mmCIF file of C-alpha atoms and ligand atoms in Angstrom:
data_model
loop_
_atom_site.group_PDB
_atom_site.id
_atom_site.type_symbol
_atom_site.label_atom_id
_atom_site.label_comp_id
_atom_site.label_asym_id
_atom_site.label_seq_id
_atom_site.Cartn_x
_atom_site.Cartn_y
_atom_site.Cartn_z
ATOM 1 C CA UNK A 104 21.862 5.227 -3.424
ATOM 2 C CA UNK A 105 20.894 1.510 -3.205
ATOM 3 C CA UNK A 106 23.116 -0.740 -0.581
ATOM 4 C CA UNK A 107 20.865 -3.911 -0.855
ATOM 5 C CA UNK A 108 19.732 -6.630 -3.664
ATOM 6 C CA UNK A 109 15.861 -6.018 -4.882
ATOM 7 C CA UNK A 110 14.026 -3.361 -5.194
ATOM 8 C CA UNK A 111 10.583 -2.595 -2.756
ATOM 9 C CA UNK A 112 7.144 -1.689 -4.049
ATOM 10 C CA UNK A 113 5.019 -0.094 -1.510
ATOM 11 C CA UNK A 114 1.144 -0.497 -2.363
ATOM 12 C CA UNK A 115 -0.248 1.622 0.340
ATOM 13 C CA UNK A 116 -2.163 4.979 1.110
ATOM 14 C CA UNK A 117 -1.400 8.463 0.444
ATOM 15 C CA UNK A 118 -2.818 10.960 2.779
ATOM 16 C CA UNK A 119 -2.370 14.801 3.100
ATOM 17 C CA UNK A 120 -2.571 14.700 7.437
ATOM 18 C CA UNK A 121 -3.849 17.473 9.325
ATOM 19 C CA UNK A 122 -1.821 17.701 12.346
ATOM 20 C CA UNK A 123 -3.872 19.357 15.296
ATOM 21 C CA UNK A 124 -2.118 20.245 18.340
ATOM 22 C CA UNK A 125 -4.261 19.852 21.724
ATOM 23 C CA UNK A 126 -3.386 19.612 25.375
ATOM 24 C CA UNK A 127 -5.261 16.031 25.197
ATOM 25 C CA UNK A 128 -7.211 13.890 22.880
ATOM 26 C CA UNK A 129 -10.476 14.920 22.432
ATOM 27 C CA UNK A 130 -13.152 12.802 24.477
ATOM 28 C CA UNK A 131 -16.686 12.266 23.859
ATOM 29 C CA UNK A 132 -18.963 15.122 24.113
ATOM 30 C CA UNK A 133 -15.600 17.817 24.789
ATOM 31 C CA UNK A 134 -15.110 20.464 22.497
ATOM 32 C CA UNK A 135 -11.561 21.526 22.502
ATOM 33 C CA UNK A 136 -9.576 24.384 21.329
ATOM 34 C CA UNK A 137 -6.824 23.062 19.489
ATOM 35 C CA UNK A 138 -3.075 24.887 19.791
ATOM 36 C CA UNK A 139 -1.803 24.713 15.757
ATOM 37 C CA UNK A 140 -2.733 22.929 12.904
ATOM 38 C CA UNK A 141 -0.429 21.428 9.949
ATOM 39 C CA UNK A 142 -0.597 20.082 6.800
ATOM 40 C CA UNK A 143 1.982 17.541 6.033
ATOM 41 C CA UNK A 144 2.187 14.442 3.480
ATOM 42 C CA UNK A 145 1.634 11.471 5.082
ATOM 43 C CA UNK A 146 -0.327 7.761 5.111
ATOM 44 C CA UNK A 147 1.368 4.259 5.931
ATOM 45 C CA UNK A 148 2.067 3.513 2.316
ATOM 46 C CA UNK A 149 3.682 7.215 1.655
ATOM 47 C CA UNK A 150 5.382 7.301 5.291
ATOM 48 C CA UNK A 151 7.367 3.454 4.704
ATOM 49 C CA UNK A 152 8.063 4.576 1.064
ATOM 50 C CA UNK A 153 9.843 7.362 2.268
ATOM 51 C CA UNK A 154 11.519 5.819 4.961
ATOM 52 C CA UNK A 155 12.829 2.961 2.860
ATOM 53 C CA UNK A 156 14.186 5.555 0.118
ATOM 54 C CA UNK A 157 15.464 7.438 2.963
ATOM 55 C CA UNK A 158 17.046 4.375 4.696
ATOM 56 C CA UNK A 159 18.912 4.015 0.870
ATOM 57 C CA UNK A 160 16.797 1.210 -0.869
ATOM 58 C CA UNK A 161 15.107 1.292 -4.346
ATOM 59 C CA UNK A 162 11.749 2.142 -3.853
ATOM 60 C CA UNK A 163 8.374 2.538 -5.952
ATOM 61 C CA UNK A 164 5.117 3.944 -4.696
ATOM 62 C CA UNK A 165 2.112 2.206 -6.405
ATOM 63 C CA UNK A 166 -1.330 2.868 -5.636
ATOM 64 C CA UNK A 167 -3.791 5.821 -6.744
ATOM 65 C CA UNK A 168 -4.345 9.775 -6.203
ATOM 66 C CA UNK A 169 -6.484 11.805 -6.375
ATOM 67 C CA UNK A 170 -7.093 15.066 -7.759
ATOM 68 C CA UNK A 171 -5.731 17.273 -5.242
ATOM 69 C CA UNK A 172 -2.499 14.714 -4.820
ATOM 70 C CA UNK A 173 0.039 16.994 -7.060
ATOM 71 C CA UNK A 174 1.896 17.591 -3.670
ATOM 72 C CA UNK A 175 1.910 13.959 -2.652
ATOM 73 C CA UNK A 176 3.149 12.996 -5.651
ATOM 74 C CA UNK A 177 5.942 15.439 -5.191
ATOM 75 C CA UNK A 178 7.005 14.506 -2.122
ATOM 76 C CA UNK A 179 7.708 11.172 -2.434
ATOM 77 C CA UNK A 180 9.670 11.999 -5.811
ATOM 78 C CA UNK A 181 11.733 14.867 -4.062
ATOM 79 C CA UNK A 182 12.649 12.066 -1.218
ATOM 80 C CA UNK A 183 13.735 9.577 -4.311
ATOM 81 C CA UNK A 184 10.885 7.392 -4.515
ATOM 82 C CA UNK A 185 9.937 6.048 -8.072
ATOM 83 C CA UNK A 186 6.063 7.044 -8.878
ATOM 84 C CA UNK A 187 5.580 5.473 -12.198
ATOM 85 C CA UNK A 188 3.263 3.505 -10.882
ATOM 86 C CA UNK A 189 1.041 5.968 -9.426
ATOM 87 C CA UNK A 190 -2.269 7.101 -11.382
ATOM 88 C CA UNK A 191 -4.599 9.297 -11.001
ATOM 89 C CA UNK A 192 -8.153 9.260 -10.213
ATOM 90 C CA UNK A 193 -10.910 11.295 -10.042
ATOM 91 C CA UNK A 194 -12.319 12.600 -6.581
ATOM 92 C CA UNK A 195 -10.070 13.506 -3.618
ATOM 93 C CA UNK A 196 -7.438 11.909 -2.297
ATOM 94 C CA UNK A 197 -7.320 9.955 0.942
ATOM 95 C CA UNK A 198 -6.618 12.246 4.059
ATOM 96 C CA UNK A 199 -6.315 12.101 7.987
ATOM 97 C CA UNK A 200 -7.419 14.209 11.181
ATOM 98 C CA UNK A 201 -4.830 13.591 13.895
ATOM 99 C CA UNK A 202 -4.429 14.867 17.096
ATOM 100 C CA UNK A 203 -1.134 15.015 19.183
ATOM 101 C CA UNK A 204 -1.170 16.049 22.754
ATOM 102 C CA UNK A 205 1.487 17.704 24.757
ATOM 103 C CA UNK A 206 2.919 14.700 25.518
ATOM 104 C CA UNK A 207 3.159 13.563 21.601
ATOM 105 C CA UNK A 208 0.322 10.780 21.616
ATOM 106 C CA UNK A 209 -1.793 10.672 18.594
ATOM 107 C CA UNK A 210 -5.564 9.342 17.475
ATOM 108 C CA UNK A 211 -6.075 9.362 14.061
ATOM 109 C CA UNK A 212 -9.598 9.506 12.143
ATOM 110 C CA UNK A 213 -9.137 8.252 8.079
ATOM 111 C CA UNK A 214 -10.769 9.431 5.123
ATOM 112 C CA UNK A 215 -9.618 6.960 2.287
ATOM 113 C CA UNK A 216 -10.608 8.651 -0.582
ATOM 114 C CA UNK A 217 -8.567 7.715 -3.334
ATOM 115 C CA UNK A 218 -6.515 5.315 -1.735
ATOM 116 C CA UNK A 219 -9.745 2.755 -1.867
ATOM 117 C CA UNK A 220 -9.456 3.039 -5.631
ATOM 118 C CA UNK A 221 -7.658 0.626 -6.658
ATOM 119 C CA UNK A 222 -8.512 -1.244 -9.865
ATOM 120 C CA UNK A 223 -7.976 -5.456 -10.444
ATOM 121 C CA UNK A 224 -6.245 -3.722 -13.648
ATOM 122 C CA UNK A 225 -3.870 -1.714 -11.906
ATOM 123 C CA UNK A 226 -2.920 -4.004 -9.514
ATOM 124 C CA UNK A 227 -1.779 -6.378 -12.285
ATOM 125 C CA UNK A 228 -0.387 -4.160 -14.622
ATOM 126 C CA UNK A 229 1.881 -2.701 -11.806
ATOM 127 C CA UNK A 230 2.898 -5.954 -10.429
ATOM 128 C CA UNK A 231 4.165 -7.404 -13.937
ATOM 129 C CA UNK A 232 7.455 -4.975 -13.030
ATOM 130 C CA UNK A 233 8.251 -7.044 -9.954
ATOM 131 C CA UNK A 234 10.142 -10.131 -9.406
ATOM 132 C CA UNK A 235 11.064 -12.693 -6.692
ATOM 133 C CA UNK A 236 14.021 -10.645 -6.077
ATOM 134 C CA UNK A 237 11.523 -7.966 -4.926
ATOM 135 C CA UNK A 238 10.083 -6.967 -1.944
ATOM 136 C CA UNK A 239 6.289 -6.359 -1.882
ATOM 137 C CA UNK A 240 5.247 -3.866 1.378
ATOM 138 C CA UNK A 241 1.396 -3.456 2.140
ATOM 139 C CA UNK A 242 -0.635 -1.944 4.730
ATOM 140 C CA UNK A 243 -4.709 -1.626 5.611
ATOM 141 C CA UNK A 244 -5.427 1.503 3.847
ATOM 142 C CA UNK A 245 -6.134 0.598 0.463
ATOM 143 C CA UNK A 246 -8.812 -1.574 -0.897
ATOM 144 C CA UNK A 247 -7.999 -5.238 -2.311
ATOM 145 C CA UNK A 248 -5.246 -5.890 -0.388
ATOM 146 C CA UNK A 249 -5.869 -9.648 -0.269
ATOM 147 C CA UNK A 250 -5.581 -9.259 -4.204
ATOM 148 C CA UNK A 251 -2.212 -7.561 -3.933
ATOM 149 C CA UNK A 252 -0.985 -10.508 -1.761
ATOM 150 C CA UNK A 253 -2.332 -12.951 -4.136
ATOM 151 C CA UNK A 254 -0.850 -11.029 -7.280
ATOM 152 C CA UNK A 255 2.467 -10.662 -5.460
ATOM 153 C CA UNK A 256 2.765 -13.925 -4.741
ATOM 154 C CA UNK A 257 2.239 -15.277 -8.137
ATOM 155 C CA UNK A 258 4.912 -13.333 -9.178
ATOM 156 C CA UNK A 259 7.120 -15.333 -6.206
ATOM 157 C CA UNK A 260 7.782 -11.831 -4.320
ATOM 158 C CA UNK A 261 9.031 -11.685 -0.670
ATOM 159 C CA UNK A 262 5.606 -10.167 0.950
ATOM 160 C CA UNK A 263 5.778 -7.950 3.907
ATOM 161 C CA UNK A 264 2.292 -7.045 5.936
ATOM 162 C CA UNK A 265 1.823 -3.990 8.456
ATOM 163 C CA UNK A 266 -1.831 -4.815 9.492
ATOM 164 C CA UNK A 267 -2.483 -1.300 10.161
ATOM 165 C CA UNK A 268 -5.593 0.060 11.264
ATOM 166 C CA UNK A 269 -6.563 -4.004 12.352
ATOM 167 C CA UNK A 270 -9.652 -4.835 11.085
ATOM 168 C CA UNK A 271 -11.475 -7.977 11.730
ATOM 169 C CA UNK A 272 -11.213 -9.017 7.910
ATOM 170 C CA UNK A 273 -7.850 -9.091 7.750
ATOM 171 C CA UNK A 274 -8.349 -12.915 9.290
ATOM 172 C CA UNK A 275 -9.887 -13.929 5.973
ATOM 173 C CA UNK A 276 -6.983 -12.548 3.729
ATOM 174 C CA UNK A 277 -4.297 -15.561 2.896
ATOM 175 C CA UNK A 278 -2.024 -14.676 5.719
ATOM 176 C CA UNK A 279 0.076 -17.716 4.853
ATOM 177 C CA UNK A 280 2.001 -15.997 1.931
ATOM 178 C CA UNK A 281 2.884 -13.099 4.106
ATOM 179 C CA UNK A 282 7.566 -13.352 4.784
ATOM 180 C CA UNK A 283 7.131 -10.682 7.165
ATOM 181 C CA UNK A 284 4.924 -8.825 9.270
ATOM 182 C CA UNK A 285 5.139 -6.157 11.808
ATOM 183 C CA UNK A 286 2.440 -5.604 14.125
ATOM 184 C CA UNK A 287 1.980 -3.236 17.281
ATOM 185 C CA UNK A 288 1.164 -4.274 20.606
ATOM 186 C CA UNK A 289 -3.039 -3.737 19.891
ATOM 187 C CA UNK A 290 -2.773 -5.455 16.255
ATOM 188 C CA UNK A 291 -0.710 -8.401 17.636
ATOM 189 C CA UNK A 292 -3.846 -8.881 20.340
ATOM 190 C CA UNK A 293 -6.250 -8.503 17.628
ATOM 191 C CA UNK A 294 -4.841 -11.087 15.536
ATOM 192 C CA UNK A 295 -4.124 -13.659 18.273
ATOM 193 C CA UNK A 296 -6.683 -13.007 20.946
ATOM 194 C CA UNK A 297 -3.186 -13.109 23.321
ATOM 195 C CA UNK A 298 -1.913 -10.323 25.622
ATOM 196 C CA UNK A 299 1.610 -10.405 26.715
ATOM 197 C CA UNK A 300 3.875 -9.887 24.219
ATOM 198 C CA UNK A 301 5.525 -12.815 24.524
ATOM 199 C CA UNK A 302 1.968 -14.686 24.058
ATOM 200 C CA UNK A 303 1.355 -12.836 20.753
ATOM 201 C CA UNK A 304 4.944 -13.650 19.363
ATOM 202 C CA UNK A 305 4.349 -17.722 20.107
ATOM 203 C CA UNK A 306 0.744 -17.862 18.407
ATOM 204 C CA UNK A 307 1.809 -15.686 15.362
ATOM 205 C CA UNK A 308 5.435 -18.211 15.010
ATOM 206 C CA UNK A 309 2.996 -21.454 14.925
ATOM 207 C CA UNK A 310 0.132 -19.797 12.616
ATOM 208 C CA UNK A 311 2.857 -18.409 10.295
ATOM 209 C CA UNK A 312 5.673 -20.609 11.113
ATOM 210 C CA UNK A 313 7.818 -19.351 7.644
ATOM 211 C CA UNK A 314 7.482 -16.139 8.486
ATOM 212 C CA UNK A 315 9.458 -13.332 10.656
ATOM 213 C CA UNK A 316 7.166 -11.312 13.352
ATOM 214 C CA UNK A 317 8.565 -7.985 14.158
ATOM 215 C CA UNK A 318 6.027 -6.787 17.182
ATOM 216 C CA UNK A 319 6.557 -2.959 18.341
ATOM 217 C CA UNK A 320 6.291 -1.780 21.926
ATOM 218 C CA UNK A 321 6.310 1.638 21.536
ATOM 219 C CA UNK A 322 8.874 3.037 24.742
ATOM 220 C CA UNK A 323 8.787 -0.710 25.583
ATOM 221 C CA UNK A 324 11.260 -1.463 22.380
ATOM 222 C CA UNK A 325 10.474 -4.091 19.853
ATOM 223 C CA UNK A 326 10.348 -8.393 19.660
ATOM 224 C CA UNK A 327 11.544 -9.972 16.570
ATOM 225 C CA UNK A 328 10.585 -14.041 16.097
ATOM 226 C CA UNK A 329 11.527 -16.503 13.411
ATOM 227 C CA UNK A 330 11.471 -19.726 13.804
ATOM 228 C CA UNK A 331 12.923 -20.212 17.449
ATOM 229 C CA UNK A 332 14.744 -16.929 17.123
ATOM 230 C CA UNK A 333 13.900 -14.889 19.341
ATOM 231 C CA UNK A 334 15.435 -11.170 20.167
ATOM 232 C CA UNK A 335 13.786 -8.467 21.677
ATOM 233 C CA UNK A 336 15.578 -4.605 20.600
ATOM 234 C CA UNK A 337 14.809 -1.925 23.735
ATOM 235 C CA UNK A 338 13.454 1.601 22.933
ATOM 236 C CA UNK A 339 15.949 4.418 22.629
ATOM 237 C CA UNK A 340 15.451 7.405 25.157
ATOM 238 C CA UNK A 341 14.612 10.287 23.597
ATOM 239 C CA UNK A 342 11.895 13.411 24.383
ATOM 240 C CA UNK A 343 9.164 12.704 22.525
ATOM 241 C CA UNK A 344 7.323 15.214 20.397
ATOM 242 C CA UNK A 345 4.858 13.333 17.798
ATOM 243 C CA UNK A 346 4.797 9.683 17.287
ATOM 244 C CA UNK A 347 3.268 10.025 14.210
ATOM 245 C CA UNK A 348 5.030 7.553 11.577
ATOM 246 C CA UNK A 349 7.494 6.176 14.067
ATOM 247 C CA UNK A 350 5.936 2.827 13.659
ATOM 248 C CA UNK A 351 6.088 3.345 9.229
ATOM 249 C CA UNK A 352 9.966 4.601 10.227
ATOM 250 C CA UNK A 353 10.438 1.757 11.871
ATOM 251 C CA UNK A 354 9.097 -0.596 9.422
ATOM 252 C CA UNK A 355 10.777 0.957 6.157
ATOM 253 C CA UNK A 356 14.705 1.214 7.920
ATOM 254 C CA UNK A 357 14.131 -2.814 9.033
ATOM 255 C CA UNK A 358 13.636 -3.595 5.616
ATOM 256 C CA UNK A 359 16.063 -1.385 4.517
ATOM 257 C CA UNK A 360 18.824 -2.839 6.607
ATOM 258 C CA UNK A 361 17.473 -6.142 5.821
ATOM 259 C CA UNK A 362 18.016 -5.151 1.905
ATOM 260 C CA UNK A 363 21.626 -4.479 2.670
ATOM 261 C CA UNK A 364 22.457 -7.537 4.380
ATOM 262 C CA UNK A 365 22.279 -7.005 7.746
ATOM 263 C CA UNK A 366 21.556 -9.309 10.842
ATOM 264 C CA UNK A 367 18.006 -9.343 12.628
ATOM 265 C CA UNK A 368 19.632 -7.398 15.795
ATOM 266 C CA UNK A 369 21.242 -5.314 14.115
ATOM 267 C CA UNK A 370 18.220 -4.671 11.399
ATOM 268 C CA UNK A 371 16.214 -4.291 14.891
ATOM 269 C CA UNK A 372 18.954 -2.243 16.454
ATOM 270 C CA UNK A 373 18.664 0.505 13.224
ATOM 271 C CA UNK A 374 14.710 0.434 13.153
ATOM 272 C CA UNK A 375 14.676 1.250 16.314
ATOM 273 C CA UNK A 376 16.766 4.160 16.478
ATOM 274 C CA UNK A 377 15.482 6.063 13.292
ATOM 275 C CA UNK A 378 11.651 5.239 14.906
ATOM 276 C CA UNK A 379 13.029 7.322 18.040
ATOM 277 C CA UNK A 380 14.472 10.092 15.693
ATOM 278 C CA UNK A 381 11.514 10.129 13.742
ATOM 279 C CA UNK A 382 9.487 10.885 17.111
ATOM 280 C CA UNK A 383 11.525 13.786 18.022
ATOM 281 C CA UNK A 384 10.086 14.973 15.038
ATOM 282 C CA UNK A 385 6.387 17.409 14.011
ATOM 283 C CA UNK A 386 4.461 15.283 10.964
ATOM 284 C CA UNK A 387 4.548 11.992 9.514
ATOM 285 C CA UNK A 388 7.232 12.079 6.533
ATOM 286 C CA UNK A 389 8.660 15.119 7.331
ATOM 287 C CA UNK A 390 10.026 13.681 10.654
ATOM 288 C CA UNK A 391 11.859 10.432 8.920
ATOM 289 C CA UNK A 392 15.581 10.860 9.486
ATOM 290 C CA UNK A 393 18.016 9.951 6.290
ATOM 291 C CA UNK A 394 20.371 6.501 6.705
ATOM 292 C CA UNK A 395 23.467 8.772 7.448
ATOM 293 C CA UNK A 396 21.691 10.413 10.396
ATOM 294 C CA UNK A 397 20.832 7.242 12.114
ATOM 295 C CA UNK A 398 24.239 6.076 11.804
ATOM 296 C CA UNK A 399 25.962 8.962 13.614
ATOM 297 C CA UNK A 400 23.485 9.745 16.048
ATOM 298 C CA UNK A 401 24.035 8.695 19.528
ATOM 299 C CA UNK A 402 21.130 8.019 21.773
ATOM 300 C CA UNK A 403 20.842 5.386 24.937
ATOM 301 C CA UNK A 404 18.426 2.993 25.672
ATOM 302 C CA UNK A 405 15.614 2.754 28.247
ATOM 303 C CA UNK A 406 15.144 -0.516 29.672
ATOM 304 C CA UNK A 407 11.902 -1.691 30.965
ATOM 305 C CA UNK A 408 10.175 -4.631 31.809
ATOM 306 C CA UNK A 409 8.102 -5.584 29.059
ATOM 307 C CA UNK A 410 6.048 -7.816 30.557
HETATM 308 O O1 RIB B 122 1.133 5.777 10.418
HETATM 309 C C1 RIB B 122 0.868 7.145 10.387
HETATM 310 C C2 RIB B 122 -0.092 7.481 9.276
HETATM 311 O O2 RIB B 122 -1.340 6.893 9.561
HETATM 312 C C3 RIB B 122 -0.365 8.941 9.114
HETATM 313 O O3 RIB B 122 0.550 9.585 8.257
HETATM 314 C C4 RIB B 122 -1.804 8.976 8.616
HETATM 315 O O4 RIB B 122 -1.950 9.407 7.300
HETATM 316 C C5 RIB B 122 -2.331 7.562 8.813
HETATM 317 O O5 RIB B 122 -2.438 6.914 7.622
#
């Protein structure tokens, strides 16, 4: 059920992850055995998708799959997001290797198959749905994304930009017609050569002075900026089993909350608690907690010294 005003069209990736369980991350040269392995639907684009239709918005997947993506598709319809905008393409779809260790880290290796796909056509012909009551949500694991922010904008929607994996091109896309973005501690130090958070928040406020700057800390919590705004949300305390689309959890319930009217703190406040839920959690969208669950559970926070 929809609580907010707009509706969201993710452009992003759709990966089938293969979830390997070690005792650590593998190193260079090691050969490890791993524990278990699992197959779960996942990638940025899915993973926010699923946490905003989770979270209660109106939400559409666009992008491409590929041959083998019958479950993917699936998935995201069975957790109410809209896939009309979805085609298919030959070849296989885009996939990831990750490895969790016992303590619930992950590293991630990308294949992006399908997801680098995407056709001038399609982006245009799925845009012409959208309006500027719409929200626009984007990633790094698709091709063209500079197109996407350019088509977007044309059509005056609010774009929102999870640089995520960095790479150094993403300097060259028009950054300047991005609302919102949310970055992690290593993509806000790519982007702004700065190291403490605060640092990173003040250079990405006076490159992108319209926009609002969500910056997660992982167990460190979360800074939001706008303007001179400034709030920071702590972590919530919880026993961590695979951080694997906390940070897309996070992401999808902000805007979410956002959708429905809420303040920054408390938008912050929500995102943060369904990214702790989502942790305590195997897989990527599997692990996403519904709106209702976030709500009623109770948790505490840590707090540490960010700097
Ligand atoms: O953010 C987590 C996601 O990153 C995983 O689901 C994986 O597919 C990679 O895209």
């Amino acid at each position: 059920m929809n609580k907010g005003n707009g509706k969201f069209l993710v452009m992003g990736s759709l990966n089938y992850d293969y979830i390997y369980a070690l005792d650590h991350i593998v190193s260079e040269g090691e050969t490890e055995a791993a524990e278990d392995v699992e197959t779960v639907c996942g990638g940025k684009g899915l993973n926010q998708a699923i946490a905003l239709a989770k979270a209660g918005a109106v939400v559409y997947q666009g992008g491409m799959l590929g041959e083998d993506g019958a479950m993917l598709r699936e998935t995201l319809q069975q957790n109410g997001v809209n896939t009309e905008f979805l085609k298919n393409v030959q070849g296989r779809n885009g996939h990831a290797f990750i490895q969790v260790d016992s303590t619930g880290k992950n590293a991630i290796v990308l294949l992006g198959g399908s997801n680098r796909k995407l056709t001038n056509e399609q982006i245009q012909e799925t845009l012409q749905s959208f309006s500027n009551e719409d929200y626009l949500v984007l990633q790094n694991e698709i091709n063209d994304v500079e197109k996407v922010i350019d088509a977007g904008y044309k059509r005056g929607m609010k774009i929102v930009l999870n640089p995520s994996p960095y790479e150094e091109k993403i300097r060259s896309w028009p950054l300047s017609k991005i609302n919102i973005f949310f970055v992690n501690e290593i993509e806000g130090r790519q982007l702004t050569g700065e190291k403490e958070p605060e640092r990173i928040v003040n250079r990405m406020n006076e490159a992108f002075p319209h926009a609002e700057v969500i910056l997660t800390l992982g167990t460190k919590g979360a800074c939001y900026s706008h303007g001179k705004a400034r709030l920071f949300q702590p972590a919530f305390r919880i026993k961590t089993v695979d951080t694997t689309a906390a940070g897309d959890t996070f992401t999808g319930f902000f805007l979410a909350a956002k959708a429905r009217g809420e303040n920054p703190a408390k938008c912050m406040e929500i995102a943060a608690k369904a990214a702790a839920i989502a942790a305590t959690g195997k897989g990527a969208a599997p692990s996403i907690p519904l709106w209702e669950e976030v709500q009623k559970t109770q948790l505490n926070v840590y707090y540490e010294d960010i700097k």
